[in-house]
Tab-separated table of C-alpha atoms in Angstrom:
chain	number	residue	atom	x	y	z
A	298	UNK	CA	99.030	63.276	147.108
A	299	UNK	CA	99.014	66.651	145.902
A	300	UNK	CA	97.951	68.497	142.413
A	301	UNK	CA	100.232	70.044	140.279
A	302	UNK	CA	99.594	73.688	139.696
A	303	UNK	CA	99.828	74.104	136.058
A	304	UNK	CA	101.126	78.155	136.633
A	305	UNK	CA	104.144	77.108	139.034
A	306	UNK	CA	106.217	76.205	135.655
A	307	UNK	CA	107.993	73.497	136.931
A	308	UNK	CA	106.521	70.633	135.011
A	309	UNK	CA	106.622	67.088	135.287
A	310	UNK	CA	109.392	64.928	136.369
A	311	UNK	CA	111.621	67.383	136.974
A	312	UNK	CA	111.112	68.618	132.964
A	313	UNK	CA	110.427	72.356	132.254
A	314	UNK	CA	106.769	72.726	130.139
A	315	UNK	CA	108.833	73.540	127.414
A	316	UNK	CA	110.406	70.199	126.815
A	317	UNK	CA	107.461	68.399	127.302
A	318	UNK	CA	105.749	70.914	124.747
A	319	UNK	CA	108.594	69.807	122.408
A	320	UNK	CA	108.320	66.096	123.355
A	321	UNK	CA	104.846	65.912	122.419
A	322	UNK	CA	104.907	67.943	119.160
A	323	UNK	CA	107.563	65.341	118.137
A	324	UNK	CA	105.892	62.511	118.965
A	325	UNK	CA	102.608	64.240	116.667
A	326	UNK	CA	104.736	64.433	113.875
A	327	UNK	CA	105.994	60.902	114.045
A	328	UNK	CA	102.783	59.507	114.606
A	329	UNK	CA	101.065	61.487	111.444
A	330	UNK	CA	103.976	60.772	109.096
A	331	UNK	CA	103.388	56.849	110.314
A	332	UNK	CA	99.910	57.088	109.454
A	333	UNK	CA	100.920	59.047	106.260
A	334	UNK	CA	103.490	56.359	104.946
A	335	UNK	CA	101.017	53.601	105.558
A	336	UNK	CA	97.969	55.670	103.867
A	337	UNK	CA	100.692	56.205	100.834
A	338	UNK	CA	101.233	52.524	100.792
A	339	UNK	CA	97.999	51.371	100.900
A	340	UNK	CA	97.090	53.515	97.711
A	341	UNK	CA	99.834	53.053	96.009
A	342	UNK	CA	99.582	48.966	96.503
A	343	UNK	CA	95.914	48.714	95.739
A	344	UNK	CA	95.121	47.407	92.317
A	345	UNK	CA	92.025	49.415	92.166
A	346	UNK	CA	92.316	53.014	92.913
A	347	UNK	CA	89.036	54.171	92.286
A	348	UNK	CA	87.702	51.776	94.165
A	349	UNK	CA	89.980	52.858	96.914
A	350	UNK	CA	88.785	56.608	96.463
A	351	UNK	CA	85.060	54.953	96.989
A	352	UNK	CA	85.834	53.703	100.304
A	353	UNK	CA	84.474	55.914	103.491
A	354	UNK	CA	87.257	54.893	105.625
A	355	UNK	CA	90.010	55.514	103.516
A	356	UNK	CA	88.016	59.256	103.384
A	357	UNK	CA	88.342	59.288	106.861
A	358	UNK	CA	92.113	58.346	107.040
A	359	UNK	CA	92.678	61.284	104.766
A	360	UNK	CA	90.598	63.503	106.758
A	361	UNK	CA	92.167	62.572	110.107
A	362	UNK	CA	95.693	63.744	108.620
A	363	UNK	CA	94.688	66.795	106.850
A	364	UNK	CA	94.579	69.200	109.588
A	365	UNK	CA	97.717	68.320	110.344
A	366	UNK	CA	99.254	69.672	106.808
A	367	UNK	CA	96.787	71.976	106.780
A	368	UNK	CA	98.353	73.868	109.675
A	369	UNK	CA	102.034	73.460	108.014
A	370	UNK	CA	101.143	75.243	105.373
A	371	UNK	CA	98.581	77.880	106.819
A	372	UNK	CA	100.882	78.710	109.767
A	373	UNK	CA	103.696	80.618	107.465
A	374	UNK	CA	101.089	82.389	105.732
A	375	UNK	CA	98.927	83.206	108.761
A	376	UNK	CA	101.941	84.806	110.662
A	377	UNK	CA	102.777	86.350	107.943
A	378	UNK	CA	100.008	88.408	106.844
A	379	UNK	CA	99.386	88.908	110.556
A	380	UNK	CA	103.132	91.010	111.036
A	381	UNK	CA	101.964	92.642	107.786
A	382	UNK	CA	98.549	93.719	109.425
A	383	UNK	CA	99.275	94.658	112.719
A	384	UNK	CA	102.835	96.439	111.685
C-alpha cells in the first residue's frame, strides 16, 4: 500500500481537497444544528427549567455547541477589522 501525500492535491477518491473541505464543514453544521434542535427541545419540554439550568451536563451540552456560534459570529467581525488594520 502506499501513503497519500497530503501536498500532491489530489485527494481522496478521486475528490479534490476542496470538496472534501466542503463535505465535512456540511456535515459540522448538520451535526451541531441536530444537537442544537434536541438541546432546544429538551429545555423547552422540561417542566422545571431551573432545575434544568442546575444540571452539569446540560452545561456541558451548551458548552460543546458554543464554539461553534461563537465562530459564526466572531468570523465577520474578525475579518473585518483585520482588512481595516492591515489596509
Amino acid at each position: 500500500p502506499t501513503v497519500r501525500n497530503p501536498d500532491d492535491g489530489e485527494g481522496w477518491f478521486g475528490f479534490s481537497p476542496a470538496t472534501i473541505r466542503k463535505g465535512f464543514k456540511r456535515f459540522e453544521i448538520a451535526c451541531v444544528v441536530w444537537f442544537t434542535l434536541e438541546l432546544a427541545a429538551r429545555f423547552v419540554i422540561t417542566c422545571d427549567r431551573v432545575q434544568f439550568m442546575r444540571r452539569m451536563i446540560n452545561w456541558v451540552d451548551i458548552i460543546a455547541v458554543a464554539p461553534f456560534y461563537l465562530g459564526l459570529i466572531l468570523t465577520p467581525i474578525i475579518e473585518q477589522s483585520s482588512s481595516v488594520l492591515f489596509f
